[in-house]
Coordinates of C-alpha atoms and ligand atoms in Angstrom, one line a residue:
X76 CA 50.5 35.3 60.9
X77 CA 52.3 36.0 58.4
X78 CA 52.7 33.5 55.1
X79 CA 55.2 32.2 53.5
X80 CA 55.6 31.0 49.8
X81 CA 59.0 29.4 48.3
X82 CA 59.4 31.3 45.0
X83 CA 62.8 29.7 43.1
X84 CA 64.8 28.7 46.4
X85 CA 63.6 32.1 48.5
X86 CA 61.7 31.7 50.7
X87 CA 59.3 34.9 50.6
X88 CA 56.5 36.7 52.2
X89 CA 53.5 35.1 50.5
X90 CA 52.2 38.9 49.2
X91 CA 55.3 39.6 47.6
X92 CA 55.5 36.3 46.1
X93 CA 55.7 36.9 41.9
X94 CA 56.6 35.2 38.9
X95 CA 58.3 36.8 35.8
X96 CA 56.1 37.9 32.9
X97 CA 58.2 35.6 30.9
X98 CA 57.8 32.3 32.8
X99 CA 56.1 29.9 30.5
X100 CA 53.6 28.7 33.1
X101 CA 52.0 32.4 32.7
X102 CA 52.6 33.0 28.8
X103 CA 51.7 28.7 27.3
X104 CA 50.1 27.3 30.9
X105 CA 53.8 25.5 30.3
X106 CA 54.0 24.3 33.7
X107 CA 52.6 21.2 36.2
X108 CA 50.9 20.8 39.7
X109 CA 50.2 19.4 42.5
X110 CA 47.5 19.4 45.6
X111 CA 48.7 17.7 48.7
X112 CA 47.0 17.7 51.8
X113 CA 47.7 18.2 55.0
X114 CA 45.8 16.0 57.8
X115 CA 47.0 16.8 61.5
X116 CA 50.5 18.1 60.3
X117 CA 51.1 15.0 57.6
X118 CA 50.9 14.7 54.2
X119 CA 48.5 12.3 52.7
X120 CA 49.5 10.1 50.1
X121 CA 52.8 12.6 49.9
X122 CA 54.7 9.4 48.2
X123 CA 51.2 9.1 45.1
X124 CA 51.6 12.6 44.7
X125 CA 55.4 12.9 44.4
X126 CA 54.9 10.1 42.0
X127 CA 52.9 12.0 39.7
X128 CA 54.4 15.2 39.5
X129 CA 57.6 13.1 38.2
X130 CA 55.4 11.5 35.4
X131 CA 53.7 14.9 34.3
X132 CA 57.0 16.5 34.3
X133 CA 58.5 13.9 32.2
X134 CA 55.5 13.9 29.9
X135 CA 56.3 17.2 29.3
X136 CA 60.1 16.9 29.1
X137 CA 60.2 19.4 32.1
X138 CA 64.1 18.4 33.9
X139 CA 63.3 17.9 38.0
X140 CA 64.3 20.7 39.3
X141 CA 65.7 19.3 42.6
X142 CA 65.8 16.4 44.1
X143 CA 62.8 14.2 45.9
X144 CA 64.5 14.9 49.0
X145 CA 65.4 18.3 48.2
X146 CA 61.8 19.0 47.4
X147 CA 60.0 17.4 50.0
X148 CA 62.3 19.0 52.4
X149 CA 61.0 22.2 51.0
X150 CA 57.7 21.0 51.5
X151 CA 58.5 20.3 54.8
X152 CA 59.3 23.6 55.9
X153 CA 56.8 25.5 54.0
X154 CA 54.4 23.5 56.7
X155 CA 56.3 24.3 59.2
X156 CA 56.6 28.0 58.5
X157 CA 53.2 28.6 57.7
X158 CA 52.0 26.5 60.7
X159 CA 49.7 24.4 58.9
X160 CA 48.2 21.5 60.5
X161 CA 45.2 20.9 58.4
X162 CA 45.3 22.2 55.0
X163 CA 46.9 21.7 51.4
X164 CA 50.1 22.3 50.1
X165 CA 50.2 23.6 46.3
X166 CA 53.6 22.5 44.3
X167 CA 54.2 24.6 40.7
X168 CA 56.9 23.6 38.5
X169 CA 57.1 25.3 34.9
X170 CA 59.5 25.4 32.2
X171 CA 60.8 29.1 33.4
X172 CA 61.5 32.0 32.1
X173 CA 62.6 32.1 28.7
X174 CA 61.9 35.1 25.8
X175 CA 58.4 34.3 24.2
X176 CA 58.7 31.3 21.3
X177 CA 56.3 28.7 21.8
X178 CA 59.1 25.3 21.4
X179 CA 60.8 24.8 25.0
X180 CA 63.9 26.8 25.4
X181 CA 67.6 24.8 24.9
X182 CA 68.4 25.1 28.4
X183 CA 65.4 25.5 30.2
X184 CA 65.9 26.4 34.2
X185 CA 62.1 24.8 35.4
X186 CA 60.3 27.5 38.0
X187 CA 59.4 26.1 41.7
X188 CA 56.8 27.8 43.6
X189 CA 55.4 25.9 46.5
X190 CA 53.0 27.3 49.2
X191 CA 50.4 26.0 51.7
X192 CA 47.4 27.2 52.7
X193 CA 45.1 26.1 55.8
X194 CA 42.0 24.8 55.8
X195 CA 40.2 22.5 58.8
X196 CA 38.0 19.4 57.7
X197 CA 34.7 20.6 59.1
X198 CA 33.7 22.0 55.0
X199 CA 34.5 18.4 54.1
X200 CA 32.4 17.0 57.0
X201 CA 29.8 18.8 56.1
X202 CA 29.3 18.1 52.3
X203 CA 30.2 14.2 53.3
X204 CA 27.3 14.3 55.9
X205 CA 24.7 16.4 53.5
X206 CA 25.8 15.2 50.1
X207 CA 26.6 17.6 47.4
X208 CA 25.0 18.6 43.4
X209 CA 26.7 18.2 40.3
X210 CA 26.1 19.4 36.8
X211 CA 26.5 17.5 33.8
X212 CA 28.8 19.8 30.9
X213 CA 30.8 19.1 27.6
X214 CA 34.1 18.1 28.2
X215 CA 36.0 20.5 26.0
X216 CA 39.2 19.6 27.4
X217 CA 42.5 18.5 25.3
X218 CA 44.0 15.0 25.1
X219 CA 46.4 14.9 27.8
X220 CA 44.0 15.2 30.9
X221 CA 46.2 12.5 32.3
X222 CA 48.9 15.3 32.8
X223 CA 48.4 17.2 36.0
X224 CA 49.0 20.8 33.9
X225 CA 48.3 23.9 35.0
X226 CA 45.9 24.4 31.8
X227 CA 43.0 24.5 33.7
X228 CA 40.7 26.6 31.5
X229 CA 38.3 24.2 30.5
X230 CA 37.7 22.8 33.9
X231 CA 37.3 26.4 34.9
X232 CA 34.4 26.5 32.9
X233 CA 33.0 24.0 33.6
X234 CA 33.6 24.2 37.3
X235 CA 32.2 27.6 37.1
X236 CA 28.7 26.5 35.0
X237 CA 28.6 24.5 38.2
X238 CA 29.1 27.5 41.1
X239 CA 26.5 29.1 38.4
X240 CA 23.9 26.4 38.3
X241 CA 24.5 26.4 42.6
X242 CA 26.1 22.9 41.9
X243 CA 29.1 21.9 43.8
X244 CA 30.5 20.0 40.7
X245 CA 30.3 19.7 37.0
X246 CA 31.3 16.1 35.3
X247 CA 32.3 16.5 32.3
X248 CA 31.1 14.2 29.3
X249 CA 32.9 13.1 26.2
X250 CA 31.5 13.4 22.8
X251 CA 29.8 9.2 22.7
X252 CA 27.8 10.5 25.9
X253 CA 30.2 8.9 28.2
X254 CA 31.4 10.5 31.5
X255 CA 35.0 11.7 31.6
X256 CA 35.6 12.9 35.1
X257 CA 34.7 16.0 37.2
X258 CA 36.2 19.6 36.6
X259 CA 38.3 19.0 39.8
X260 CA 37.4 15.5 40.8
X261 CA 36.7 12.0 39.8
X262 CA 33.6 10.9 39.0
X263 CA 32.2 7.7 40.5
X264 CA 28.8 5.7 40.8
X265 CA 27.7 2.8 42.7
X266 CA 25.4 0.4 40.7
X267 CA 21.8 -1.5 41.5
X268 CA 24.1 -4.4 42.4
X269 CA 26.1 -2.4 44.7
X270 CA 29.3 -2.2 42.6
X271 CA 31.6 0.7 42.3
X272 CA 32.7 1.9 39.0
X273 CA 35.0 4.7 37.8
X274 CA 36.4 5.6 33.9
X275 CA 39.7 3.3 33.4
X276 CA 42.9 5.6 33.0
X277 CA 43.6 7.0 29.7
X278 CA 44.7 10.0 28.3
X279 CA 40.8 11.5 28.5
X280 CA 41.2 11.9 32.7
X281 CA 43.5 12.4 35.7
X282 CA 44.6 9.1 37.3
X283 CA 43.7 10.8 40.9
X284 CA 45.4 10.1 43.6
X285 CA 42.5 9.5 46.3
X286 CA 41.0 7.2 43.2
X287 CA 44.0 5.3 43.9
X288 CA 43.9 5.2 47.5
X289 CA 40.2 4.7 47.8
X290 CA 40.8 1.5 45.4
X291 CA 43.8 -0.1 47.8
X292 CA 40.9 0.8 50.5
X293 CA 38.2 -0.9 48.5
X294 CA 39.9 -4.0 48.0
X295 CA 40.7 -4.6 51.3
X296 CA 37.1 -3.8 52.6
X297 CA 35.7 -6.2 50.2
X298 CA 34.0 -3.4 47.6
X299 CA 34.0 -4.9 44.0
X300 CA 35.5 -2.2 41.8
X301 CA 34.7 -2.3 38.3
X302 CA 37.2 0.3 36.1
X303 CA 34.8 1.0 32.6
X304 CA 33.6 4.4 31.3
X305 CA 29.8 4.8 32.3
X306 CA 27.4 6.9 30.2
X307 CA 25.1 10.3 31.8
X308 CA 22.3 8.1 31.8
X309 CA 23.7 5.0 34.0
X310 CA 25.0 8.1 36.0
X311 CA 21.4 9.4 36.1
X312 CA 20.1 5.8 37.4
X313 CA 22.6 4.7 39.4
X314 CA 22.3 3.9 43.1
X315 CA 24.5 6.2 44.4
X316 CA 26.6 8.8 43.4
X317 CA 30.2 9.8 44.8
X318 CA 33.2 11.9 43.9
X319 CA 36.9 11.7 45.0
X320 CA 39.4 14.5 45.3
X321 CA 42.3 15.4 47.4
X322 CA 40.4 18.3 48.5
X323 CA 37.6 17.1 49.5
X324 CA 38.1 13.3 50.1
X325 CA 35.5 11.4 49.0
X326 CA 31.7 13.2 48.6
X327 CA 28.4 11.4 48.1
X328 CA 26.1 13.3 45.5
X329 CA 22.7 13.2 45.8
X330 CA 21.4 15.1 42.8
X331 CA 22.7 15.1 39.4
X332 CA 21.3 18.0 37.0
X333 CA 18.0 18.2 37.9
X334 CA 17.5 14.0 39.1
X335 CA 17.4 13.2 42.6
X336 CA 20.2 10.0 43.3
X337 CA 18.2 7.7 45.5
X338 CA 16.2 9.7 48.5
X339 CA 18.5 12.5 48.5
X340 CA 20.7 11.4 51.0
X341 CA 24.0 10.3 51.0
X342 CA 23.7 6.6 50.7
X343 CA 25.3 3.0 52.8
X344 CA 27.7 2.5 50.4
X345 CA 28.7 6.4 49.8
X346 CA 29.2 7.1 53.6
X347 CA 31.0 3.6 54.3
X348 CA 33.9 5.0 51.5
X349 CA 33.4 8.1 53.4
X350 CA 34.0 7.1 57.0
X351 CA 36.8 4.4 55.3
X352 CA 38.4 8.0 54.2
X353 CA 38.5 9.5 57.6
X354 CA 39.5 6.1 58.9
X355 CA 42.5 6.7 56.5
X356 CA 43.7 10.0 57.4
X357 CA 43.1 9.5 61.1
X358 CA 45.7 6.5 61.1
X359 CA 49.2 5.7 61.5
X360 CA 49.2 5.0 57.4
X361 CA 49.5 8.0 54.3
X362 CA 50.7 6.5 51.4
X363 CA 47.8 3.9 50.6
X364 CA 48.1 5.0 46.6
X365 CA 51.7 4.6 46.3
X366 CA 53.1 2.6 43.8
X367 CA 49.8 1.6 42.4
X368 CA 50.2 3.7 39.3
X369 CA 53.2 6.0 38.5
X370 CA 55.8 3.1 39.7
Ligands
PDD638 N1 42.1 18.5 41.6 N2 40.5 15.2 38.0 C1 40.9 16.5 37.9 C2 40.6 17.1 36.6 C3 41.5 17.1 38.9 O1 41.9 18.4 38.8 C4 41.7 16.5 40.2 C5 42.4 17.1 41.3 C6 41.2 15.2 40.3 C7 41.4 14.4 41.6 O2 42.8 14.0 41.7 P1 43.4 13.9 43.2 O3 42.6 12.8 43.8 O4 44.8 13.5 42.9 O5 43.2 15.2 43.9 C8 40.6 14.5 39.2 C9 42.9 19.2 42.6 C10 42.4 18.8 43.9 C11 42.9 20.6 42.3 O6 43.1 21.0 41.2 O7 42.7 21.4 43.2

């Protein structure tokens, strides 16, 4: 089958899909994203997502290109023509093409390019069952990681010290030893007394949008949340171990650098926020994280 990008309002055949050499996303990583996925033709937390691509555009004093409506009509069809029932749609806006100068053009005419691209939950299911290994690495990011840019070079780096190291992940720490987030992810533990903790928004990590939903699914399972930066070595000793990501849900971890996170298997607390996850995106509901943040 063939696949289908939209480039600028064509729609185009997904190997001829191109951007000018002059679009600011490719000459100042000028530009914003999003990952949506796809879970038996619908999106997940669509309205959470939609939500934040607003606020990093208008952090960046990007204009909307089109319309909500417009756009998730777009979004829409770029499902629809590429068939995808279980997958992720990818959303690009950038400041466009303008001649090299690195303040934002006058007038500037943002860039769309949205595509999808399939991909069935049994890769998920797997790490969620097995567990998965992270990496500890500087965080040598800027401070705006609360923007969802397309600068992506440090978490590159760090995602690749990872792939090197035959880590799944690398969490990223800040320079007072504390634990930002993960390359692609955020980072979470669960404490001796069974507690679940994540870094508090700031400008030093991306307010994910499956953290969000997995808090509105905490709190109505009874899980305490606790929102505090932890350091690498409460990471080290904690209980368990878990990441969240719209890619891969939620994912117990069961080795951190070279310590072993309780017996090495995904533990009760880990796999309840898992199977609460697949609860999620089995049911009628998709939007559990909207409004919590971006409102
Ligand atoms: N990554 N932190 C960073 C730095 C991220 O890039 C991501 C998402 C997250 C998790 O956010 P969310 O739950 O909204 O996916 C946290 C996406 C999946 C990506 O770049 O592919």
């Amino acid at each position: 089958m063939n696949r289908i990008a939209f480039v600028n309002g064509q729609y185009t055949p997904h190997n001829e899909a191109a951007v000018h050499v002059e679009d600011r996303g490719y000459q100042f990583a000028d530009g914003i994203y999003e990952v949506v996925p796809v879970v038996n033709g619908r999106l997940i937390d669509g309205i959470g997502h939609m939500e934040r691509l607003r606020r990093s555009l208008g952090e960046l004093e990007i204009p909307e290109p089109m319309s909500e409506r417009a756009l998730n009509l777009v979004i829409g069809e770029v499902i629809r023509r590429n068939r995808v029932r279980n997958g992720f749609v990818y959303i690009q806006i950038t400041r466009g093409v303008s001649p090299r100068d690195h303040a934002f053009p006058e007038a500037p005419e943002p860039a769309v390019v949205i595509y999808a691209r399939p991909k069935g939950p049994a890769g998920r299911r797997r790490n969620a069952e097995d567990g998965v290994t992270v990496i500890t690495a500087p965080d040598q990011r800027w401070a705006r990681c609360d923007i969802k840019t397309v600068s992506l070079l440090p978490n590159c780096m760090a995602k690749q010290a990872a792939r090197t190291a035959g880590a799944y992940e690398a969490f990223m720490i800040d320079q007072n030893g504390m634990v930002t987030e993960g390359s692609s992810t955020n980072a979470w533990i669960v404490t001796q007394d069974g507690v679940l903790v994540t870094r508090p928004v700031s400008n030093r990590i991306l307010n994910g949008i499956t953290r969000l939903s997995l808090m509105a699914l905490a709190e109505r399972a009874d899980l305490k949340i606790e929102e505090r930066a932890f350091s690498r070595d409460e990471l080290y000793a904690a209980r368990e171990v878990f990441l969240t990501s719209s890619s891969g849900m939620a994912m117990p971890v069961v080795q951190v650098d070279d310590r072993v996170i309780g017996n090495g298997r995904p533990g009760s607390v880990s796999s309840r926020i898992v199977a609460l996850f697949e609860d999620y995106i089995a049911g009628d509901e998709v939007d559990a994280a909207a409004g919590r943040t971006f409102a």
